[in-house]
Structure formats: structure tokens, C-alpha cells
């Protein structure tokens, strides 16, 4: 009897705690600020400028959510997290969402109890070699010394790839990307391997980027996306559909330049009308204002604009769209319909 | 006798010769060099080899340091400037890219602290309307200047003793200046100490001093935990006096290192003394507690304590609790430093001859009086090098907070490299950070040597 009372009390307490934690969107609105976890610094994805304003591809997602929920893209408190603190920060409620180049994996989704709301960048592990080595494929790398960050999935992927192809390599363990750049340039290793976006950003800092080539093989799948805690589906919906709104906006040709004009009155395309809130009540269903998506798009631009501004071909990083092109152009970026 | 002289030697000088300057090879730079650098064939060879090594190092570093890239706005611009000067080397152009320091030195100093906290959204640059005549970052700078004023009477003999009152107020002034908010919060914390003191005075004179201490602590805790919150709210609604508040998240750079370091250093010395005395105490429980605390903290790496502060506490505290991350880190670093400090001071206590303790007892001094007048002044003097080493170690250990995502100078170096304009810059940022740390640690070290000389009473 006593035991069941105790269990009952615990359940009630647990439910109460669940209920208290469930209304992230109310917390954010009451606070007037979105607490968004970002990396402590990754070129193109998140970095503070000299005035302390954060900018980047992942930061754009945070700002879009803040614009959708609060109407103000600047109402974001950026919480820098490291690879070691990011998941606890999210699980403990210190941050409302994590937008920090985090790979969507089974165990993170299921075991750590997070909800990945989508993918904003499809990455994969690649190789960079000096051109003078004359290598054109990763399969020619037999016996090469490879600079590799320790304790990451890239290390395991590398071992798998070389074993599957029956070739050998010699690892040169390094701790950070900055160290890797120094080691690679000093010739301590023939090959540097990490995520392809990181390789491109690293190569862009070299004095003669053209002396180094990225090999065509991509040996792993690294879908990076924003994530939230399990158990608050309303909040997960808001983050998911804000990301989808940016993607759909690109598909439908809505950009930060024309979103103001298009949202003035209902146009001829019903999906654009529903997206921008001139028709239907999608915003109301999310518990947000009717112009939530318009605010998000006006703040950071559509997905394509965000990509081009931070990591696209005209930036020093110079990534091409590749897998991250719209599905209509042969990529994987695809949003469910707004209906 | 003079007659004898005249017969035995041919010539006797009758007047003193004027003093002559010593030979040129024995004085000045040549004499010094001869005595110190070339005093034998082995030393001469060592000297020449050392000079050659110093020359080679300087020849490699100085051209790199003297590089006219102060105004560059990106790494590529630095490279263009250097290439324009024809400074092409084996691995591309050689020369430092100092533009990154010009662009980011304020950030490395103050992190994201708003330069004009009254209007926190504005950026560095022109002072906005409404900020008054205050210069940028006046609050952290003022805090730092006042820190020196508050420390002066403790560290040196010359400043007027009245300044000690300011020293006593400073611990309450510092958090208010840095974090801002209403003036009533630091005053209510101060009031807690006043209440504790009054209770102690009243109870200890009428009853016993042990009861006095216990009741004083209880009264202070009741005031801080329960009452002060309401009182501060009430006072603030009657008379709102305060300055714009600043979030802990905005703290960064050297300001963060100094804040953590100064608080940890300032608190660890008294706590360490208490722990060291407790460890030598005859009271079983006190001794067991102190030994347990010291050994536990010393048995755990600082980084583990920092992870407890940033990660574990987050999970254990009820959801929605807002326990300031910097406060958590400061507490952990202070505990860590205190445990080491206790052992350093215990070393000083152990070095005192037993006769000193017995002499103090023979004079009829009670425990606290004998500690205050006889034991501690000697024990602390012996411990000075160890104490200052611990201080320097703690100050440098503050850089570990970058691992838990706080943006101290080392954390910022990573954030700065994440800017596409500066990605790839390593040595310049680390050099700047190292220089600043060196300035602080070297001053502490020199001060400890000065203090040892000043306190030297034996005639060895």
C-alpha cells in the first residue's frame, strides 16, 4: 500500500515536471528570448563577430525560430556549447534548442531522448590531399599517413573505409581543427580527413588553396540538423516547420527581398498564401501569429539565401549545393507541403 | 724608526697616492662580462654558444613579429601586404598577421560584455545617446581599478590604513559593478554579515561564544535564504536605485579569467587557513571534515569539478532553476584552490618549531590569540612562495573553463578562428594571450619576492 502511494506520488511529480517542461514555447515567450545552443565557433556555421554578434548557417536557424516565435530575430541568447556539454545543456533545459552541426544518429535520437526536427545540411566525411601527391581517388591512399581528430566518428569511419578496401594507413592523431591545419601544412601527414564542409573551410584558409584537392569519395553520412528535447511535440513542431518554411520558401521562390510584397495580400499561388499567412490558419495551429513564416523568411532569407550567404560558392568556404540542393534540382532538401 | 728606514730601503713614499680608477678590464661592462661570462674556457664556450642560440632564435622570430599588418582586415589581406613587401619564404609569406589583434583585442579583454550597459544593444564604437560621459567598458575597468585600490592597503605598507574600510566593502561592490542590478542586493548581503556580527556580540557576551557563533551563522543564513529576497523587492519598489544588469553569458575574455581568478584567490586564502587549522585540530569531527574535504578535492582534477558545475548540477537541480554558471564555476575553482592552499599553509605550520606553540601557551594566550599573534604570522611568512605558486596556478587554471563552453581567452581564440576572415591564424592570438597571462603571473611572482624581502626578520 505504502509503496503504491509512493509510486503514485512519484508519477504525479513526474507528470507535473513533464507538464512544466512541456511548454517550451510558453517559456520562450515569457522570457522574451530564445536560448539557442550553438558551437563555440565553426567557420560558416556559427561564429561571433568583433561586436559579439553571432552569425552563420546554424545561427540562421536560431534566428529564424526566434523571428517566428517572438517576431524578433535578435531575441536570441546564444549559448556556446562544446561537443561535451551540448547534450546535457539541451537535456537539462539550459537551452531550448540545439543548432550545432550535430549528426542525426539512431542513438542520439532514441537513447539520448532528443528529437531531430530535420536536416539543414547533408555532410559527409571526405579527404584532402596536396595536389603534388597525384592522387585522384581515396582508394589510391594505400600506406598514407592520415591526420585524424581523435575520439570522433570520423576516426571509426576511416578505419571502416580502409578495411573495406583492403588498404593500410597510418593515423596521426590530432586534437583540434587548428592543429590539423598546422600538421597538414607542415607535411606531418599526407591526408587530412574530416567532414567535407570542414575540409572546404580549412582549404579556403590556405595561402594556395589550388595546391590541395578534395578527393571525390565521401565515406560517411553526416546529416546535420537542429534538435530539441523529447516530450514537447508542440515545440518540436515549431522548430521543424520553421526550418521547413525556409526550405519551402526557396522552392516557391519566396526570398527575403520579395517576402514583404508577397505577404501584403493573397497572391495566385495558394501554397505561398498559406505559408505567408494570407490564407488559412497554419500559424494559429502552431500557436503562433499568422505571419510567423514571413517573419522567419524576412529575418534570415530562404534556405538558399542562408546557404549562399554563409557557406555558398561566393563565400571563402565556397561549398557547392551538391546534396543540399532542392529536390527539384537533384538534391535532398525536401519539405513536406504546407497544407 | 724613520732613521732605520732611511738606511734599509732606498726610497720611502712620504705621501698617499691618489686613488686610481680600476683597470678598464675590471669594471663596467667589460669587467662584468669578464667576471660573469668569460671567467674560464668552459664558461666562454658556453657563453658563445648561448649567444649564438639567442641570435638564431631572435633572427627567426623578430622579422616575423615586426610585420606591418596592423591594419589588415583579414588573413588574406595580411598575405597580400606581406607578398607586396616581397617577404616570400619557403612555406609562403612569412610574417605575423596583427590585424586580428586590432580587430579582436577588445573582445579578448572583455568578451561580449556590453561596452555601454545602459543601452546594451549597441556595438563598440561611438558612444550612443544616453550613455552619458562614460567611456566604453567603464564598469569592468572601474572594477579593476577599484580592485587595485582595495588591494593596496593589504599588499603594501604605505597606503593609509583607512583604505582598509574600502577593502572590506569591495567584495560587495565588485559583483554589483560587474553584474549590475539593484543596489539593494549587495547591501542585503552585507546586512547579513552585520546581523551575524550583532547576534554574535549579543549572545557571546550574555551566554557562550560557541552558542554565539552557531546562532550568528543561523541568523545570517535565515536572512540570506528567506528574508532578504522580500526585503530587497520591497526596498526596490520603494526606492529603485540600480544600474543596468548584465547577463553572465556576456562575460568573457580576460575579464572572465580575472573575475574567476581574483575571487578564487581572495576566498581560498582564508578558507585554506581555516582548513589547515582544522586539519591540525584535536576535535575529531572538525579534523575528519577538513581532512575529508582536502583529500577529496585534491584527489579530483579541476576539470572534473568544472564538469560537475556545468553538467551534473544542471541535471540534479530542479528544472527552471537559474543557478548562474559563472557563480557555479567560481565556487568550484575556489574549493579547488582552498584545498591546495590548506596543504601549503599546513606546510608552514609544520615548519614552525614546537617551541613557538609552547611559548604562545606559556604567555597565557588562548587558541585564537596565539594563532593570530604568534603562529600565523610566522607560518604564513614561511608559506609565501607556496601560496603565490598556488595563486598563479589557479589563475592559469581558469583557462580550463573554455572546455565547458565559457568564452575565456582560449575559448575566444577558437571563436575568432571561426570567423572566415581570420580562419587559419594561430600564433598571433596565442602569443597575445600568453603575453597578457605573463604580465599577471610575473607581477604576482615579483610581488611575492618583494614581500619576502620586506618580511625578512632573521639575519641569515
PDB file of N, CA, C and O in Angstrom, chain A residues 40-43 46-54 77 79-80 82 84-85 88 92 94 178 181-182 201 205-207 316, chain B residues 79 91-93 103-104 107 112 123-124 247 249 307 311 314-315 402-405 407 414-415 417-419 423-424 426-427:
ATOM      1  N   UNK A  40      31.013  26.610 -30.146  1.00  0.00           N
ATOM      2  CA  UNK A  40      31.844  27.739 -29.708  1.00  0.00           C
ATOM      3  C   UNK A  40      32.548  28.398 -30.882  1.00  0.00           C
ATOM      4  O   UNK A  40      33.214  29.395 -30.714  1.00  0.00           O
ATOM      5  N   UNK A  41      32.379  27.853 -32.070  1.00  0.00           N
ATOM      6  CA  UNK A  41      32.949  28.503 -33.241  1.00  0.00           C
ATOM      7  C   UNK A  41      33.270  27.496 -34.326  1.00  0.00           C
ATOM      8  O   UNK A  41      34.087  26.601 -34.115  1.00  0.00           O
ATOM      9  N   UNK A  42      32.594  27.609 -35.463  1.00  0.00           N
ATOM     10  CA  UNK A  42      32.891  26.758 -36.605  1.00  0.00           C
ATOM     11  C   UNK A  42      32.669  27.602 -37.850  1.00  0.00           C
ATOM     12  O   UNK A  42      31.601  28.193 -38.023  1.00  0.00           O
ATOM     13  N   UNK A  43      33.691  27.679 -38.684  1.00  0.00           N
ATOM     14  CA  UNK A  43      33.650  28.605 -39.803  1.00  0.00           C
ATOM     15  C   UNK A  43      32.394  28.386 -40.643  1.00  0.00           C
ATOM     16  O   UNK A  43      32.099  27.271 -41.057  1.00  0.00           O
ATOM     17  N   UNK A  46      28.752  28.908 -37.285  1.00  0.00           N
ATOM     18  CA  UNK A  46      28.463  29.788 -36.154  1.00  0.00           C
ATOM     19  C   UNK A  46      29.756  30.425 -35.689  1.00  0.00           C
ATOM     20  O   UNK A  46      30.735  29.722 -35.439  1.00  0.00           O
ATOM     21  N   UNK A  47      29.765  31.756 -35.608  1.00  0.00           N
ATOM     22  CA  UNK A  47      30.938  32.470 -35.097  1.00  0.00           C
ATOM     23  C   UNK A  47      30.507  33.863 -34.675  1.00  0.00           C
ATOM     24  O   UNK A  47      29.636  34.455 -35.314  1.00  0.00           O
ATOM     25  N   UNK A  48      31.068  34.382 -33.583  1.00  0.00           N
ATOM     26  CA  UNK A  48      30.772  35.760 -33.202  1.00  0.00           C
ATOM     27  C   UNK A  48      31.675  36.726 -33.967  1.00  0.00           C
ATOM     28  O   UNK A  48      32.835  36.412 -34.211  1.00  0.00           O
ATOM     29  N   UNK A  49      31.125  37.883 -34.338  1.00  0.00           N
ATOM     30  CA  UNK A  49      31.983  38.877 -34.990  1.00  0.00           C
ATOM     31  C   UNK A  49      32.633  39.756 -33.914  1.00  0.00           C
ATOM     32  O   UNK A  49      32.509  39.484 -32.725  1.00  0.00           O
ATOM     33  N   UNK A  50      33.347  40.812 -34.367  1.00  0.00           N
ATOM     34  CA  UNK A  50      34.114  41.621 -33.412  1.00  0.00           C
ATOM     35  C   UNK A  50      33.201  42.301 -32.397  1.00  0.00           C
ATOM     36  O   UNK A  50      33.641  42.651 -31.313  1.00  0.00           O
ATOM     37  N   UNK A  51      31.919  42.498 -32.745  1.00  0.00           N
ATOM     38  CA  UNK A  51      30.999  43.144 -31.809  1.00  0.00           C
ATOM     39  C   UNK A  51      30.233  42.141 -30.970  1.00  0.00           C
ATOM     40  O   UNK A  51      29.335  42.513 -30.220  1.00  0.00           O
ATOM     41  N   UNK A  52      30.543  40.862 -31.135  1.00  0.00           N
ATOM     42  CA  UNK A  52      29.878  39.852 -30.332  1.00  0.00           C
ATOM     43  C   UNK A  52      28.558  39.380 -30.920  1.00  0.00           C
ATOM     44  O   UNK A  52      27.823  38.663 -30.258  1.00  0.00           O
ATOM     45  N   UNK A  53      28.233  39.794 -32.150  1.00  0.00           N
ATOM     46  CA  UNK A  53      27.017  39.295 -32.792  1.00  0.00           C
ATOM     47  C   UNK A  53      27.317  37.976 -33.485  1.00  0.00           C
ATOM     48  O   UNK A  53      28.257  37.891 -34.269  1.00  0.00           O
ATOM     49  N   UNK A  54      26.472  36.977 -33.207  1.00  0.00           N
ATOM     50  CA  UNK A  54      26.711  35.678 -33.813  1.00  0.00           C
ATOM     51  C   UNK A  54      26.180  35.663 -35.235  1.00  0.00           C
ATOM     52  O   UNK A  54      25.176  36.288 -35.549  1.00  0.00           O
ATOM     53  N   UNK A  77      19.430  34.286 -27.211  1.00  0.00           N
ATOM     54  CA  UNK A  77      20.580  34.212 -26.323  1.00  0.00           C
ATOM     55  C   UNK A  77      21.395  33.025 -26.820  1.00  0.00           C
ATOM     56  O   UNK A  77      20.957  31.878 -26.691  1.00  0.00           O
ATOM     57  N   UNK A  79      24.043  30.302 -26.600  1.00  0.00           N
ATOM     58  CA  UNK A  79      24.782  29.609 -25.552  1.00  0.00           C
ATOM     59  C   UNK A  79      25.840  28.745 -26.234  1.00  0.00           C
ATOM     60  O   UNK A  79      25.508  27.739 -26.859  1.00  0.00           O
ATOM     61  N   UNK A  80      27.114  29.147 -26.147  1.00  0.00           N
ATOM     62  CA  UNK A  80      28.151  28.336 -26.790  1.00  0.00           C
ATOM     63  C   UNK A  80      28.294  26.996 -26.079  1.00  0.00           C
ATOM     64  O   UNK A  80      28.397  26.965 -24.850  1.00  0.00           O
ATOM     65  N   UNK A  82      30.195  23.012 -26.147  1.00  0.00           N
ATOM     66  CA  UNK A  82      31.249  22.191 -26.723  1.00  0.00           C
ATOM     67  C   UNK A  82      30.668  20.819 -27.031  1.00  0.00           C
ATOM     68  O   UNK A  82      29.533  20.509 -26.650  1.00  0.00           O
ATOM     69  N   UNK A  84      31.230  18.241 -25.635  1.00  0.00           N
ATOM     70  CA  UNK A  84      30.976  17.500 -24.399  1.00  0.00           C
ATOM     71  C   UNK A  84      29.768  18.028 -23.646  1.00  0.00           C
ATOM     72  O   UNK A  84      29.112  17.296 -22.915  1.00  0.00           O
ATOM     73  N   UNK A  85      29.461  19.317 -23.762  1.00  0.00           N
ATOM     74  CA  UNK A  85      28.378  19.873 -22.950  1.00  0.00           C
ATOM     75  C   UNK A  85      27.065  20.016 -23.701  1.00  0.00           C
ATOM     76  O   UNK A  85      26.049  20.326 -23.097  1.00  0.00           O
ATOM     77  N   UNK A  88      23.894  17.676 -22.582  1.00  0.00           N
ATOM     78  CA  UNK A  88      23.386  17.971 -21.228  1.00  0.00           C
ATOM     79  C   UNK A  88      22.717  19.321 -21.209  1.00  0.00           C
ATOM     80  O   UNK A  88      21.719  19.505 -20.509  1.00  0.00           O
ATOM     81  N   UNK A  92      18.955  19.362 -19.918  1.00  0.00           N
ATOM     82  CA  UNK A  92      18.648  19.991 -18.641  1.00  0.00           C
ATOM     83  C   UNK A  92      17.772  21.219 -18.801  1.00  0.00           C
ATOM     84  O   UNK A  92      17.340  21.789 -17.800  1.00  0.00           O
ATOM     85  N   UNK A  94      18.734  24.051 -20.160  1.00  0.00           N
ATOM     86  CA  UNK A  94      19.504  25.287 -20.219  1.00  0.00           C
ATOM     87  C   UNK A  94      19.301  25.973 -21.568  1.00  0.00           C
ATOM     88  O   UNK A  94      19.303  27.192 -21.672  1.00  0.00           O
ATOM     89  N   UNK A 178      42.400  23.388 -35.779  1.00  0.00           N
ATOM     90  CA  UNK A 178      43.525  24.309 -35.948  1.00  0.00           C
ATOM     91  C   UNK A 178      44.844  23.543 -35.956  1.00  0.00           C
ATOM     92  O   UNK A 178      45.739  23.821 -36.756  1.00  0.00           O
ATOM     93  N   UNK A 181      45.310  21.759 -39.281  1.00  0.00           N
ATOM     94  CA  UNK A 181      45.793  22.626 -40.356  1.00  0.00           C
ATOM     95  C   UNK A 181      47.303  22.749 -40.313  1.00  0.00           C
ATOM     96  O   UNK A 181      47.985  22.632 -41.334  1.00  0.00           O
ATOM     97  N   UNK A 182      47.824  23.004 -39.096  1.00  0.00           N
ATOM     98  CA  UNK A 182      49.271  23.169 -38.946  1.00  0.00           C
ATOM     99  C   UNK A 182      50.016  21.886 -39.334  1.00  0.00           C
ATOM    100  O   UNK A 182      50.992  21.933 -40.074  1.00  0.00           O
ATOM    101  N   UNK A 201      36.337  24.529 -45.665  1.00  0.00           N
ATOM    102  CA  UNK A 201      36.643  25.733 -44.892  1.00  0.00           C
ATOM    103  C   UNK A 201      38.128  25.802 -44.578  1.00  0.00           C
ATOM    104  O   UNK A 201      38.735  26.874 -44.624  1.00  0.00           O
ATOM    105  N   UNK A 205      41.473  28.582 -46.109  1.00  0.00           N
ATOM    106  CA  UNK A 205      42.394  29.438 -45.360  1.00  0.00           C
ATOM    107  C   UNK A 205      43.825  29.284 -45.829  1.00  0.00           C
ATOM    108  O   UNK A 205      44.688  30.050 -45.417  1.00  0.00           O
ATOM    109  N   UNK A 206      44.091  28.300 -46.666  1.00  0.00           N
ATOM    110  CA  UNK A 206      45.475  28.094 -47.112  1.00  0.00           C
ATOM    111  C   UNK A 206      45.893  29.224 -48.038  1.00  0.00           C
ATOM    112  O   UNK A 206      45.071  29.837 -48.704  1.00  0.00           O
ATOM    113  N   UNK A 207      47.216  29.440 -48.076  1.00  0.00           N
ATOM    114  CA  UNK A 207      47.706  30.505 -48.951  1.00  0.00           C
ATOM    115  C   UNK A 207      47.455  30.171 -50.402  1.00  0.00           C
ATOM    116  O   UNK A 207      47.099  31.022 -51.202  1.00  0.00           O
ATOM    117  N   UNK A 316      34.211  32.597 -48.708  1.00  0.00           N
ATOM    118  CA  UNK A 316      35.539  31.968 -48.702  1.00  0.00           C
ATOM    119  C   UNK A 316      35.474  30.445 -48.586  1.00  0.00           C
ATOM    120  O   UNK A 316      36.374  29.750 -49.053  1.00  0.00           O
TER     121      UNK A 316
ATOM    122  N   UNK B  79      48.318  38.517 -46.061  1.00  0.00           N
ATOM    123  CA  UNK B  79      49.210  37.835 -47.003  1.00  0.00           C
ATOM    124  C   UNK B  79      49.528  38.730 -48.194  1.00  0.00           C
ATOM    125  O   UNK B  79      50.655  38.741 -48.689  1.00  0.00           O
ATOM    126  N   UNK B  91      57.661  28.417 -46.982  1.00  0.00           N
ATOM    127  CA  UNK B  91      56.266  27.976 -46.854  1.00  0.00           C
ATOM    128  C   UNK B  91      55.336  29.151 -47.115  1.00  0.00           C
ATOM    129  O   UNK B  91      54.488  29.491 -46.306  1.00  0.00           O
ATOM    130  N   UNK B  92      55.510  29.879 -48.206  1.00  0.00           N
ATOM    131  CA  UNK B  92      54.679  31.041 -48.444  1.00  0.00           C
ATOM    132  C   UNK B  92      55.215  32.248 -47.710  1.00  0.00           C
ATOM    133  O   UNK B  92      56.353  32.249 -47.259  1.00  0.00           O
ATOM    134  N   UNK B  93      54.377  33.291 -47.577  1.00  0.00           N
ATOM    135  CA  UNK B  93      54.866  34.520 -46.984  1.00  0.00           C
ATOM    136  C   UNK B  93      55.095  34.303 -45.494  1.00  0.00           C
ATOM    137  O   UNK B  93      54.427  33.502 -44.863  1.00  0.00           O
ATOM    138  N   UNK B 103      41.547  43.888 -34.513  1.00  0.00           N
ATOM    139  CA  UNK B 103      40.113  43.671 -34.682  1.00  0.00           C
ATOM    140  C   UNK B 103      39.475  43.114 -33.417  1.00  0.00           C
ATOM    141  O   UNK B 103      38.342  43.452 -33.092  1.00  0.00           O
ATOM    142  N   UNK B 104      40.191  42.256 -32.698  1.00  0.00           N
ATOM    143  CA  UNK B 104      39.538  41.496 -31.635  1.00  0.00           C
ATOM    144  C   UNK B 104      40.093  41.730 -30.238  1.00  0.00           C
ATOM    145  O   UNK B 104      39.717  40.999 -29.323  1.00  0.00           O
ATOM    146  N   UNK B 107      37.534  42.234 -27.625  1.00  0.00           N
ATOM    147  CA  UNK B 107      36.789  41.011 -27.335  1.00  0.00           C
ATOM    148  C   UNK B 107      37.620  40.080 -26.453  1.00  0.00           C
ATOM    149  O   UNK B 107      37.091  39.457 -25.533  1.00  0.00           O
ATOM    150  N   UNK B 112      31.939  39.435 -24.480  1.00  0.00           N
ATOM    151  CA  UNK B 112      30.770  40.073 -25.084  1.00  0.00           C
ATOM    152  C   UNK B 112      30.124  41.079 -24.135  1.00  0.00           C
ATOM    153  O   UNK B 112      28.963  41.419 -24.288  1.00  0.00           O
ATOM    154  N   UNK B 123      26.749  48.448 -30.368  1.00  0.00           N
ATOM    155  CA  UNK B 123      28.047  47.825 -30.579  1.00  0.00           C
ATOM    156  C   UNK B 123      29.153  48.749 -30.100  1.00  0.00           C
ATOM    157  O   UNK B 123      28.910  49.884 -29.709  1.00  0.00           O
ATOM    158  N   UNK B 124      30.362  48.216 -30.171  1.00  0.00           N
ATOM    159  CA  UNK B 124      31.527  49.037 -29.844  1.00  0.00           C
ATOM    160  C   UNK B 124      31.606  50.139 -30.883  1.00  0.00           C
ATOM    161  O   UNK B 124      31.128  50.011 -31.990  1.00  0.00           O
ATOM    162  N   UNK B 247      24.063  40.072 -18.255  1.00  0.00           N
ATOM    163  CA  UNK B 247      23.980  38.618 -18.107  1.00  0.00           C
ATOM    164  C   UNK B 247      25.362  37.993 -17.945  1.00  0.00           C
ATOM    165  O   UNK B 247      26.334  38.485 -18.505  1.00  0.00           O
ATOM    166  N   UNK B 249      26.253  35.404 -19.362  1.00  0.00           N
ATOM    167  CA  UNK B 249      26.655  34.912 -20.683  1.00  0.00           C
ATOM    168  C   UNK B 249      27.500  35.935 -21.429  1.00  0.00           C
ATOM    169  O   UNK B 249      28.198  35.593 -22.373  1.00  0.00           O
ATOM    170  N   UNK B 307      33.145  20.121 -14.783  1.00  0.00           N
ATOM    171  CA  UNK B 307      32.051  19.390 -15.431  1.00  0.00           C
ATOM    172  C   UNK B 307      30.896  19.190 -14.456  1.00  0.00           C
ATOM    173  O   UNK B 307      29.730  19.264 -14.849  1.00  0.00           O
ATOM    174  N   UNK B 311      27.572  20.510 -15.850  1.00  0.00           N
ATOM    175  CA  UNK B 311      26.737  19.452 -16.399  1.00  0.00           C
ATOM    176  C   UNK B 311      25.890  18.773 -15.330  1.00  0.00           C
ATOM    177  O   UNK B 311      24.669  18.764 -15.399  1.00  0.00           O
ATOM    178  N   UNK B 314      23.290  20.837 -13.493  1.00  0.00           N
ATOM    179  CA  UNK B 314      22.164  21.105 -14.391  1.00  0.00           C
ATOM    180  C   UNK B 314      21.124  20.014 -14.293  1.00  0.00           C
ATOM    181  O   UNK B 314      19.928  20.269 -14.394  1.00  0.00           O
ATOM    182  N   UNK B 315      21.586  18.764 -14.160  1.00  0.00           N
ATOM    183  CA  UNK B 315      20.653  17.647 -14.158  1.00  0.00           C
ATOM    184  C   UNK B 315      19.988  17.512 -12.800  1.00  0.00           C
ATOM    185  O   UNK B 315      18.792  17.243 -12.702  1.00  0.00           O
ATOM    186  N   UNK B 402      37.222  27.047 -20.748  1.00  0.00           N
ATOM    187  CA  UNK B 402      36.867  27.012 -22.174  1.00  0.00           C
ATOM    188  C   UNK B 402      36.315  25.641 -22.552  1.00  0.00           C
ATOM    189  O   UNK B 402      35.547  25.522 -23.505  1.00  0.00           O
ATOM    190  N   UNK B 403      36.675  24.604 -21.791  1.00  0.00           N
ATOM    191  CA  UNK B 403      36.204  23.258 -22.130  1.00  0.00           C
ATOM    192  C   UNK B 403      34.720  23.102 -21.844  1.00  0.00           C
ATOM    193  O   UNK B 403      34.043  22.293 -22.475  1.00  0.00           O
ATOM    194  N   UNK B 404      34.188  23.875 -20.891  1.00  0.00           N
ATOM    195  CA  UNK B 404      32.753  23.765 -20.652  1.00  0.00           C
ATOM    196  C   UNK B 404      31.989  24.880 -21.365  1.00  0.00           C
ATOM    197  O   UNK B 404      30.858  25.182 -21.016  1.00  0.00           O
ATOM    198  N   UNK B 405      32.607  25.478 -22.372  1.00  0.00           N
ATOM    199  CA  UNK B 405      31.873  26.389 -23.250  1.00  0.00           C
ATOM    200  C   UNK B 405      31.830  27.831 -22.792  1.00  0.00           C
ATOM    201  O   UNK B 405      31.132  28.637 -23.392  1.00  0.00           O
ATOM    202  N   UNK B 407      33.537  31.445 -22.699  1.00  0.00           N
ATOM    203  CA  UNK B 407      34.469  32.018 -23.667  1.00  0.00           C
ATOM    204  C   UNK B 407      35.538  32.837 -22.967  1.00  0.00           C
ATOM    205  O   UNK B 407      35.521  34.060 -22.973  1.00  0.00           O
ATOM    206  N   UNK B 414      39.323  30.187 -30.299  1.00  0.00           N
ATOM    207  CA  UNK B 414      38.632  29.278 -31.218  1.00  0.00           C
ATOM    208  C   UNK B 414      37.503  29.997 -31.936  1.00  0.00           C
ATOM    209  O   UNK B 414      37.317  29.847 -33.147  1.00  0.00           O
ATOM    210  N   UNK B 415      36.747  30.817 -31.183  1.00  0.00           N
ATOM    211  CA  UNK B 415      35.635  31.544 -31.790  1.00  0.00           C
ATOM    212  C   UNK B 415      36.147  32.527 -32.838  1.00  0.00           C
ATOM    213  O   UNK B 415      35.501  32.727 -33.872  1.00  0.00           O
ATOM    214  N   UNK B 417      38.890  32.218 -34.619  1.00  0.00           N
ATOM    215  CA  UNK B 417      39.298  31.464 -35.808  1.00  0.00           C
ATOM    216  C   UNK B 417      38.098  31.002 -36.622  1.00  0.00           C
ATOM    217  O   UNK B 417      38.229  30.677 -37.793  1.00  0.00           O
ATOM    218  N   UNK B 418      36.918  30.959 -35.991  1.00  0.00           N
ATOM    219  CA  UNK B 418      35.735  30.525 -36.728  1.00  0.00           C
ATOM    220  C   UNK B 418      35.199  31.630 -37.623  1.00  0.00           C
ATOM    221  O   UNK B 418      34.282  31.407 -38.400  1.00  0.00           O
ATOM    222  N   UNK B 419      35.746  32.835 -37.496  1.00  0.00           N
ATOM    223  CA  UNK B 419      35.390  33.908 -38.409  1.00  0.00           C
ATOM    224  C   UNK B 419      36.133  33.653 -39.717  1.00  0.00           C
ATOM    225  O   UNK B 419      37.344  33.449 -39.723  1.00  0.00           O
ATOM    226  N   UNK B 423      40.198  32.736 -40.118  1.00  0.00           N
ATOM    227  CA  UNK B 423      40.430  31.301 -40.002  1.00  0.00           C
ATOM    228  C   UNK B 423      41.837  30.964 -40.473  1.00  0.00           C
ATOM    229  O   UNK B 423      42.246  31.392 -41.549  1.00  0.00           O
ATOM    230  N   UNK B 424      42.574  30.214 -39.663  1.00  0.00           N
ATOM    231  CA  UNK B 424      43.937  29.842 -40.031  1.00  0.00           C
ATOM    232  C   UNK B 424      44.984  30.578 -39.223  1.00  0.00           C
ATOM    233  O   UNK B 424      46.167  30.279 -39.322  1.00  0.00           O
ATOM    234  N   UNK B 426      46.898  31.291 -35.838  1.00  0.00           N
ATOM    235  CA  UNK B 426      47.112  30.565 -34.596  1.00  0.00           C
ATOM    236  C   UNK B 426      48.048  31.328 -33.659  1.00  0.00           C
ATOM    237  O   UNK B 426      47.674  31.720 -32.562  1.00  0.00           O
ATOM    238  N   UNK B 427      49.272  31.570 -34.137  1.00  0.00           N
ATOM    239  CA  UNK B 427      50.329  32.066 -33.248  1.00  0.00           C
ATOM    240  C   UNK B 427      50.047  33.458 -32.711  1.00  0.00           C
ATOM    241  O   UNK B 427      50.360  33.753 -31.567  1.00  0.00           O
TER     242      UNK B 427
END
